CSV table of C-alpha atoms in Angstrom, one decimal:
chain,number,residue,atom,x,y,z
A,1,UNK,CA,0.0,0.0,0.0
A,2,UNK,CA,3.0,2.3,0.1
A,3,UNK,CA,2.6,3.2,-3.5
A,4,UNK,CA,-1.1,4.0,-3.2
A,5,UNK,CA,-2.3,7.6,-3.1
A,6,UNK,CA,-4.9,8.7,-0.6
A,7,UNK,CA,-7.6,11.2,-1.4
A,8,UNK,CA,-6.1,14.7,-1.5
A,9,UNK,CA,-2.6,13.3,-2.1
A,10,UNK,CA,-0.6,13.3,-5.4
A,11,UNK,CA,2.9,12.3,-6.3
A,12,UNK,CA,5.5,14.8,-7.3
A,13,UNK,CA,8.2,14.2,-10.0
A,14,UNK,CA,10.4,12.4,-7.4
A,15,UNK,CA,7.6,10.1,-6.3
A,16,UNK,CA,7.0,11.9,-3.0
A,17,UNK,CA,3.5,12.7,-1.7
A,18,UNK,CA,2.2,16.2,-2.0
A,19,UNK,CA,-0.9,17.2,-0.1
A,20,UNK,CA,-3.5,19.1,-2.2
A,21,UNK,CA,-6.7,18.7,-0.2
A,22,UNK,CA,-9.8,18.0,-2.3
A,23,UNK,CA,-9.0,17.6,-6.0
A,24,UNK,CA,-8.6,20.9,-7.8
A,25,UNK,CA,-9.3,23.1,-4.7
A,26,UNK,CA,-5.8,24.7,-4.4
A,27,UNK,CA,-5.6,25.6,-8.0
A,28,UNK,CA,-9.1,27.2,-7.9
A,29,UNK,CA,-8.3,29.0,-4.7
A,30,UNK,CA,-5.0,30.5,-6.0
A,31,UNK,CA,-6.7,31.4,-9.3
A,32,UNK,CA,-9.6,33.0,-7.4
A,33,UNK,CA,-7.2,35.1,-5.3
A,34,UNK,CA,-5.3,36.3,-8.3
A,35,UNK,CA,-8.4,37.2,-10.2
A,36,UNK,CA,-10.3,38.8,-7.3
A,37,UNK,CA,-8.6,42.2,-7.3
A,38,UNK,CA,-8.9,42.8,-11.0
A,39,UNK,CA,-12.5,42.0,-10.9
A,40,UNK,CA,-12.9,44.3,-7.9
A,41,UNK,CA,-11.2,47.1,-9.8
A,42,UNK,CA,-13.3,46.5,-12.9
A,43,UNK,CA,-16.5,46.6,-10.8
A,44,UNK,CA,-15.5,49.9,-9.2
A,45,UNK,CA,-14.6,51.4,-12.6
A,46,UNK,CA,-17.9,50.3,-14.1
A,47,UNK,CA,-19.7,51.8,-11.1
A,48,UNK,CA,-17.9,55.1,-11.6
A,49,UNK,CA,-18.7,55.2,-15.3
A,50,UNK,CA,-22.4,54.6,-14.5
A,51,UNK,CA,-22.3,57.3,-11.9
A,52,UNK,CA,-20.7,59.8,-14.4
A,53,UNK,CA,-23.4,59.1,-17.0
A,54,UNK,CA,-26.1,59.7,-14.3
A,55,UNK,CA,-24.4,63.0,-13.5
A,56,UNK,CA,-24.6,64.0,-17.2
A,57,UNK,CA,-28.3,63.2,-17.3
A,58,UNK,CA,-29.0,65.0,-14.0
A,59,UNK,CA,-26.9,68.1,-15.0
A,60,UNK,CA,-28.8,68.5,-18.2
A,61,UNK,CA,-32.4,68.1,-17.0
A,62,UNK,CA,-32.0,69.5,-13.5
A,63,UNK,CA,-30.9,73.0,-14.5
A,64,UNK,CA,-33.6,73.3,-17.2
A,65,UNK,CA,-36.3,73.6,-14.5
A,66,UNK,CA,-34.6,76.8,-13.2
A,67,UNK,CA,-37.0,79.7,-13.8
A,68,UNK,CA,-35.9,82.2,-16.4
A,69,UNK,CA,-35.0,82.5,-20.0
A,70,UNK,CA,-31.3,82.7,-20.7
A,71,UNK,CA,-31.7,84.7,-23.9
A,72,UNK,CA,-33.9,87.3,-22.1
A,73,UNK,CA,-31.4,87.5,-19.2
A,74,UNK,CA,-28.5,88.1,-21.6
A,75,UNK,CA,-30.4,90.8,-23.5
A,76,UNK,CA,-31.8,92.5,-20.4
A,77,UNK,CA,-31.8,96.2,-20.8
A,78,UNK,CA,-30.8,96.0,-24.5
A,79,UNK,CA,-33.4,96.7,-27.1
A,80,UNK,CA,-33.8,93.4,-29.0
A,81,UNK,CA,-36.3,92.4,-31.6
A,82,UNK,CA,-38.1,89.1,-31.8
A,83,UNK,CA,-36.0,88.1,-34.9
A,84,UNK,CA,-32.8,88.8,-32.9
A,85,UNK,CA,-34.1,86.7,-30.0
A,86,UNK,CA,-34.9,83.9,-32.4
A,87,UNK,CA,-31.4,84.1,-33.9
A,88,UNK,CA,-29.8,83.9,-30.4
A,89,UNK,CA,-31.9,80.9,-29.5
A,90,UNK,CA,-30.9,79.2,-32.8
A,91,UNK,CA,-27.2,80.1,-32.2
A,92,UNK,CA,-27.3,78.5,-28.7
A,93,UNK,CA,-29.3,75.5,-29.8
A,94,UNK,CA,-32.3,76.4,-27.6
A,95,UNK,CA,-34.7,76.0,-30.5
A,96,UNK,CA,-33.9,72.3,-30.9
A,97,UNK,CA,-36.1,69.6,-29.4
A,98,UNK,CA,-35.1,68.6,-25.9
A,99,UNK,CA,-34.0,65.1,-26.8
A,100,UNK,CA,-31.7,66.5,-29.5
A,101,UNK,CA,-30.3,69.1,-27.1
A,102,UNK,CA,-29.6,66.2,-24.7
A,103,UNK,CA,-27.8,64.0,-27.2
A,104,UNK,CA,-25.7,66.9,-28.5
A,105,UNK,CA,-24.8,67.8,-24.9
A,106,UNK,CA,-23.8,64.2,-24.0
A,107,UNK,CA,-21.7,63.7,-27.2
A,108,UNK,CA,-19.8,67.0,-26.7
A,109,UNK,CA,-19.3,66.4,-22.9
A,110,UNK,CA,-17.9,62.9,-23.5
A,111,UNK,CA,-15.4,64.5,-26.0
A,112,UNK,CA,-14.4,67.1,-23.4
A,113,UNK,CA,-16.4,70.0,-24.9
A,114,UNK,CA,-18.6,71.5,-22.2
A,115,UNK,CA,-20.0,74.1,-24.5
A,116,UNK,CA,-19.8,77.9,-24.6
A,117,UNK,CA,-20.9,80.2,-21.8
A,118,UNK,CA,-23.9,82.4,-22.7
A,119,UNK,CA,-22.8,85.4,-20.6
A,120,UNK,CA,-19.0,85.3,-21.0
A,121,UNK,CA,-19.0,84.1,-24.7
A,122,UNK,CA,-16.1,81.8,-23.9
A,123,UNK,CA,-15.6,78.0,-23.8
A,124,UNK,CA,-16.7,76.6,-20.4
A,125,UNK,CA,-13.6,74.5,-20.2
A,126,UNK,CA,-11.4,77.7,-20.4
A,127,UNK,CA,-13.5,79.5,-17.7
A,128,UNK,CA,-13.2,76.5,-15.4
A,129,UNK,CA,-9.5,76.2,-16.0
A,130,UNK,CA,-9.0,79.9,-15.3
A,131,UNK,CA,-10.8,79.8,-11.9
A,132,UNK,CA,-9.7,76.3,-10.8
A,133,UNK,CA,-6.3,77.3,-9.2
A,134,UNK,CA,-7.9,79.8,-6.8
A,135,UNK,CA,-10.4,77.2,-5.6
A,136,UNK,CA,-7.7,74.5,-5.3
A,137,UNK,CA,-5.6,76.9,-3.2
A,138,UNK,CA,-8.4,77.9,-0.8
A,139,UNK,CA,-10.2,74.6,-0.3
A,140,UNK,CA,-7.1,72.5,-0.7
A,141,UNK,CA,-5.4,74.3,2.2
A,142,UNK,CA,-8.6,74.0,4.3
A,143,UNK,CA,-9.1,70.3,3.5
A,144,UNK,CA,-5.5,69.4,4.5
A,145,UNK,CA,-5.8,71.4,7.7
A,146,UNK,CA,-9.2,70.2,8.9
A,147,UNK,CA,-8.5,66.5,7.9
A,148,UNK,CA,-5.3,66.5,9.9
A,149,UNK,CA,-6.9,68.4,12.8
A,150,UNK,CA,-9.9,66.0,12.8
A,151,UNK,CA,-7.8,62.9,12.8
A,152,UNK,CA,-5.6,64.1,15.6
A,153,UNK,CA,-8.4,65.4,17.8
A,154,UNK,CA,-10.6,62.3,17.1
A,155,UNK,CA,-7.8,60.0,18.1
A,156,UNK,CA,-7.1,61.8,21.3
A,157,UNK,CA,-10.8,62.1,22.2
A,158,UNK,CA,-11.4,58.4,21.7
A,159,UNK,CA,-8.3,57.3,23.6
A,160,UNK,CA,-9.3,59.5,26.5
A,161,UNK,CA,-13.0,58.7,26.2
A,162,UNK,CA,-15.2,60.5,28.8
A,163,UNK,CA,-12.4,62.9,29.9
A,164,UNK,CA,-12.9,66.6,30.1
A,165,UNK,CA,-10.9,67.1,27.0
A,166,UNK,CA,-13.0,64.6,25.1
A,167,UNK,CA,-16.3,66.2,26.1
A,168,UNK,CA,-14.9,69.7,25.4
A,169,UNK,CA,-13.5,68.9,21.9
A,170,UNK,CA,-16.6,66.9,20.9
A,171,UNK,CA,-19.0,69.6,22.1
A,172,UNK,CA,-17.1,72.3,20.2
A,173,UNK,CA,-17.0,70.2,17.1
A,174,UNK,CA,-20.7,69.5,17.2
A,175,UNK,CA,-21.5,73.2,17.7
A,176,UNK,CA,-19.4,74.4,14.8
A,177,UNK,CA,-20.6,71.6,12.6
A,178,UNK,CA,-24.2,72.9,13.1
A,179,UNK,CA,-23.3,76.5,12.2
A,180,UNK,CA,-24.0,77.5,8.5
A,181,UNK,CA,-20.7,78.3,6.8
A,182,UNK,CA,-21.9,81.6,5.3
A,183,UNK,CA,-23.1,82.8,8.6
A,184,UNK,CA,-19.8,82.1,10.3
A,185,UNK,CA,-18.0,83.8,7.5
A,186,UNK,CA,-20.1,86.9,7.9
A,187,UNK,CA,-19.4,86.9,11.6
A,188,UNK,CA,-15.6,86.7,11.0
A,189,UNK,CA,-15.9,89.6,8.5
A,190,UNK,CA,-17.7,91.7,11.0
A,191,UNK,CA,-15.3,91.0,13.9
A,192,UNK,CA,-11.9,90.7,12.1
A,193,UNK,CA,-12.3,92.7,8.8
A,194,UNK,CA,-14.6,95.6,9.7
A,195,UNK,CA,-13.8,95.5,13.4
A,196,UNK,CA,-16.1,95.9,16.3
A,197,UNK,CA,-15.6,97.6,19.7
A,198,UNK,CA,-12.0,97.2,20.8
A,199,UNK,CA,-11.3,94.6,18.0
A,200,UNK,CA,-9.7,96.4,15.0
A,201,UNK,CA,-10.1,95.2,11.5
A,202,UNK,CA,-7.1,93.0,10.7
A,203,UNK,CA,-7.9,91.1,7.5
A,204,UNK,CA,-9.3,92.0,4.1
A,205,UNK,CA,-13.1,91.8,3.6
A,206,UNK,CA,-12.8,89.8,0.4
A,207,UNK,CA,-10.9,89.0,-2.7
A,208,UNK,CA,-7.7,87.0,-3.2
A,209,UNK,CA,-5.1,89.8,-3.5
A,210,UNK,CA,-4.6,93.5,-3.2
A,211,UNK,CA,-3.3,93.9,-6.7
A,212,UNK,CA,-0.2,95.9,-6.0
A,213,UNK,CA,2.3,93.3,-4.8
A,214,UNK,CA,4.8,91.0,-6.5
A,215,UNK,CA,7.2,88.3,-5.5
A,216,UNK,CA,7.3,87.2,-1.9
A,217,UNK,CA,5.1,90.2,-0.9
A,218,UNK,CA,2.4,88.7,-3.2
A,219,UNK,CA,2.6,85.4,-1.5
A,220,UNK,CA,2.1,87.0,1.9
A,221,UNK,CA,-0.7,89.1,0.5
A,222,UNK,CA,-2.6,86.1,-0.8
A,223,UNK,CA,-2.0,84.2,2.5
A,224,UNK,CA,-3.4,87.3,4.4
A,225,UNK,CA,-6.6,87.2,2.2
A,226,UNK,CA,-6.9,83.4,2.8
A,227,UNK,CA,-7.0,83.5,6.6
A,228,UNK,CA,-10.7,84.2,7.2
A,229,UNK,CA,-12.1,81.9,4.4
A,230,UNK,CA,-9.8,79.1,5.4
A,231,UNK,CA,-10.7,79.5,9.1
A,232,UNK,CA,-14.4,79.4,8.1
A,233,UNK,CA,-14.0,76.1,6.1
A,234,UNK,CA,-11.8,74.5,8.8
A,235,UNK,CA,-14.1,75.4,11.7
A,236,UNK,CA,-17.1,74.0,9.9
A,237,UNK,CA,-15.4,71.0,8.3
A,238,UNK,CA,-13.1,69.4,10.9
A,239,UNK,CA,-15.9,68.1,13.1
A,240,UNK,CA,-17.0,65.3,10.7
A,241,UNK,CA,-13.6,63.8,10.5
A,242,UNK,CA,-13.2,64.1,14.2
A,243,UNK,CA,-16.4,62.3,14.9
A,244,UNK,CA,-15.8,59.5,12.4
A,245,UNK,CA,-12.3,58.9,13.7
A,246,UNK,CA,-13.5,58.9,17.3
A,247,UNK,CA,-16.3,56.4,16.6
A,248,UNK,CA,-14.0,54.1,14.7
A,249,UNK,CA,-11.3,54.1,17.3
A,250,UNK,CA,-13.8,53.5,20.1
A,251,UNK,CA,-15.0,50.4,18.2
A,252,UNK,CA,-11.4,49.1,18.1
A,253,UNK,CA,-10.4,49.8,21.7
A,254,UNK,CA,-12.2,46.8,23.0
A,255,UNK,CA,-10.2,44.4,20.8
A,256,UNK,CA,-8.3,41.5,22.3
A,257,UNK,CA,-5.2,42.4,20.2
A,258,UNK,CA,-4.8,45.6,22.1
A,259,UNK,CA,-4.8,43.7,25.4
A,260,UNK,CA,-2.2,41.4,24.0
A,261,UNK,CA,-0.1,44.3,22.8
A,262,UNK,CA,-0.2,45.9,26.3
A,263,UNK,CA,0.6,42.5,27.9
A,264,UNK,CA,3.8,42.4,25.8
A,265,UNK,CA,4.9,45.6,27.6
A,266,UNK,CA,4.2,48.1,24.8
A,267,UNK,CA,3.6,51.7,25.9
A,268,UNK,CA,0.1,53.0,25.6
A,269,UNK,CA,1.2,55.5,22.9
A,270,UNK,CA,2.7,52.7,20.8
A,271,UNK,CA,-0.4,50.6,21.2
A,272,UNK,CA,-2.5,53.4,19.9
A,273,UNK,CA,-0.2,54.4,17.0
A,274,UNK,CA,0.9,51.0,15.8
A,275,UNK,CA,-2.2,48.9,16.4
A,276,UNK,CA,-5.5,50.8,17.1
A,277,UNK,CA,-5.2,53.8,14.8
A,278,UNK,CA,-4.3,51.8,11.6
A,279,UNK,CA,-7.3,49.5,12.1
A,280,UNK,CA,-9.6,52.4,12.7
A,281,UNK,CA,-8.5,54.3,9.6
A,282,UNK,CA,-10.7,52.5,7.0
A,283,UNK,CA,-13.9,54.5,7.6
A,284,UNK,CA,-11.9,57.7,8.0
A,285,UNK,CA,-10.1,57.1,4.7
A,286,UNK,CA,-13.5,57.4,3.0
A,287,UNK,CA,-14.1,60.7,4.8
A,288,UNK,CA,-10.7,62.1,3.8
A,289,UNK,CA,-11.2,61.2,0.2
A,290,UNK,CA,-14.7,62.7,0.2
A,291,UNK,CA,-13.1,65.9,1.6
A,292,UNK,CA,-10.5,65.8,-1.3
A,293,UNK,CA,-13.4,65.5,-3.7
A,294,UNK,CA,-14.7,68.8,-2.2
A,295,UNK,CA,-11.5,70.5,-3.3
A,296,UNK,CA,-12.6,70.9,-6.9
A,297,UNK,CA,-16.1,72.0,-5.8
A,298,UNK,CA,-14.9,74.5,-3.3
A,299,UNK,CA,-17.5,76.1,-1.2
A,300,UNK,CA,-20.0,78.2,-3.2
A,301,UNK,CA,-21.3,80.1,-0.2
A,302,UNK,CA,-18.0,80.8,1.4
A,303,UNK,CA,-16.4,81.9,-1.9
A,304,UNK,CA,-19.4,84.1,-2.5
A,305,UNK,CA,-19.3,85.7,1.0
A,306,UNK,CA,-15.5,86.4,0.7
A,307,UNK,CA,-15.6,87.3,-3.0
A,308,UNK,CA,-13.1,84.7,-3.7
A,309,UNK,CA,-12.4,84.4,-7.4
A,310,UNK,CA,-12.9,80.6,-7.7
A,311,UNK,CA,-15.3,78.1,-9.1
A,312,UNK,CA,-17.8,78.7,-6.3
A,313,UNK,CA,-18.3,82.3,-7.2
A,314,UNK,CA,-18.4,81.4,-10.9
A,315,UNK,CA,-21.2,78.9,-10.2
A,316,UNK,CA,-23.1,81.6,-8.4
A,317,UNK,CA,-22.8,83.9,-11.3
A,318,UNK,CA,-23.9,81.2,-13.7
A,319,UNK,CA,-27.0,80.4,-11.7
A,320,UNK,CA,-28.1,84.0,-11.7
A,321,UNK,CA,-28.6,84.1,-15.5
A,322,UNK,CA,-29.0,81.0,-15.8
A,323,UNK,CA,-26.0,80.3,-18.0
A,324,UNK,CA,-26.9,76.6,-18.7
A,325,UNK,CA,-23.6,75.5,-20.4
A,326,UNK,CA,-21.6,76.9,-17.5
A,327,UNK,CA,-23.9,75.6,-14.8
A,328,UNK,CA,-23.9,72.2,-16.4
A,329,UNK,CA,-20.1,72.2,-16.9
A,330,UNK,CA,-19.4,73.2,-13.3
A,331,UNK,CA,-21.9,70.6,-12.0
A,332,UNK,CA,-20.1,67.8,-14.0
A,333,UNK,CA,-16.7,68.9,-12.7
A,334,UNK,CA,-17.9,69.0,-9.1
A,335,UNK,CA,-19.6,65.7,-9.3
A,336,UNK,CA,-16.8,64.1,-11.3
A,337,UNK,CA,-14.3,65.1,-8.6
A,338,UNK,CA,-16.4,63.4,-6.0
A,339,UNK,CA,-16.8,60.2,-8.1
A,340,UNK,CA,-13.0,60.2,-8.7
A,341,UNK,CA,-12.3,60.7,-5.0
A,342,UNK,CA,-14.6,57.8,-4.0
A,343,UNK,CA,-13.1,55.6,-6.7
A,344,UNK,CA,-9.6,56.3,-5.4
A,345,UNK,CA,-10.8,55.4,-1.9
A,346,UNK,CA,-12.3,52.2,-3.1
A,347,UNK,CA,-9.1,51.2,-4.9
A,348,UNK,CA,-7.0,52.0,-1.7
A,349,UNK,CA,-9.2,49.9,0.6
A,350,UNK,CA,-7.6,46.5,-0.3
A,351,UNK,CA,-4.1,48.0,0.5
A,352,UNK,CA,-5.3,48.9,4.0
A,353,UNK,CA,-7.4,45.8,4.6
A,354,UNK,CA,-6.6,42.7,2.5
A,355,UNK,CA,-10.1,41.4,3.2
A,356,UNK,CA,-11.6,44.0,1.0
A,357,UNK,CA,-11.8,43.0,-2.7
A,358,UNK,CA,-11.0,39.3,-2.0
């Protein structure tokens, strides 16, 4: 019986037994492991493509229910005959059936052509490219600051759950989170730009620059203009990251692996940084990437309140007409940034937790 093979055993080239388990299972398991991540990525890419198409459909039909006639708004205060109005509608394609307008819009959008602005008479893509750096500077700085602040305070609050510091930081975060951003911005302008009582006006009331500086003085001038809008965005935005990180870390703190780490003699700080925080990061990663998605969108109300020359102010101007190509183009850019941020978070998950995508 020495030459017989038992179930789950095969012979190698030298005649020795090799355990395989049930016939074919190892090969299938290895193949499944190798093919799982590509299938996971393909599924996420497909979902992102479907979401982007849904954004195109929504952006086209949503903004056509806005009251107002774009042609009348553009010619407001200018004597215009009915024939000239008809010519303008034909020029902008507003005389076409709705289904044809939609198909033309989708075809152009998928090729990168977002149309021509009614009020600025310039390609929407150029207008967005011109205003995008200001928005990236403002909201990018704010997102980096409030994400880091939320992660740090959330970790400390959870690790000292129930302490005075935990109750204080959580209470302040919840209070600021419930405050409308534009209202907080107006308060900051009143107190620190205009000045009230003994508090003098220290910061500009709006804009991005004074217009009379160059070189390093220009950098300082822009930073001076950024203080109040960035403070507004950070004050309103850091609470969500703090609360998500705090909740995730509290869920991890009862784990047996932390008790084991402490039993090995690791300091409490090392237990938190090396074991608890990495395992609590997965939900927070989603929040951080969502915040990064907000970088392109900026904050329409905050940019409007502080007269910041970014995409938020441009969106407000487009809505007031309504400038349909510009509104639609900005909506696609804002939503596309969120879709891309969520896609990147989904693709990063398996690197943080190997169980995802397997």
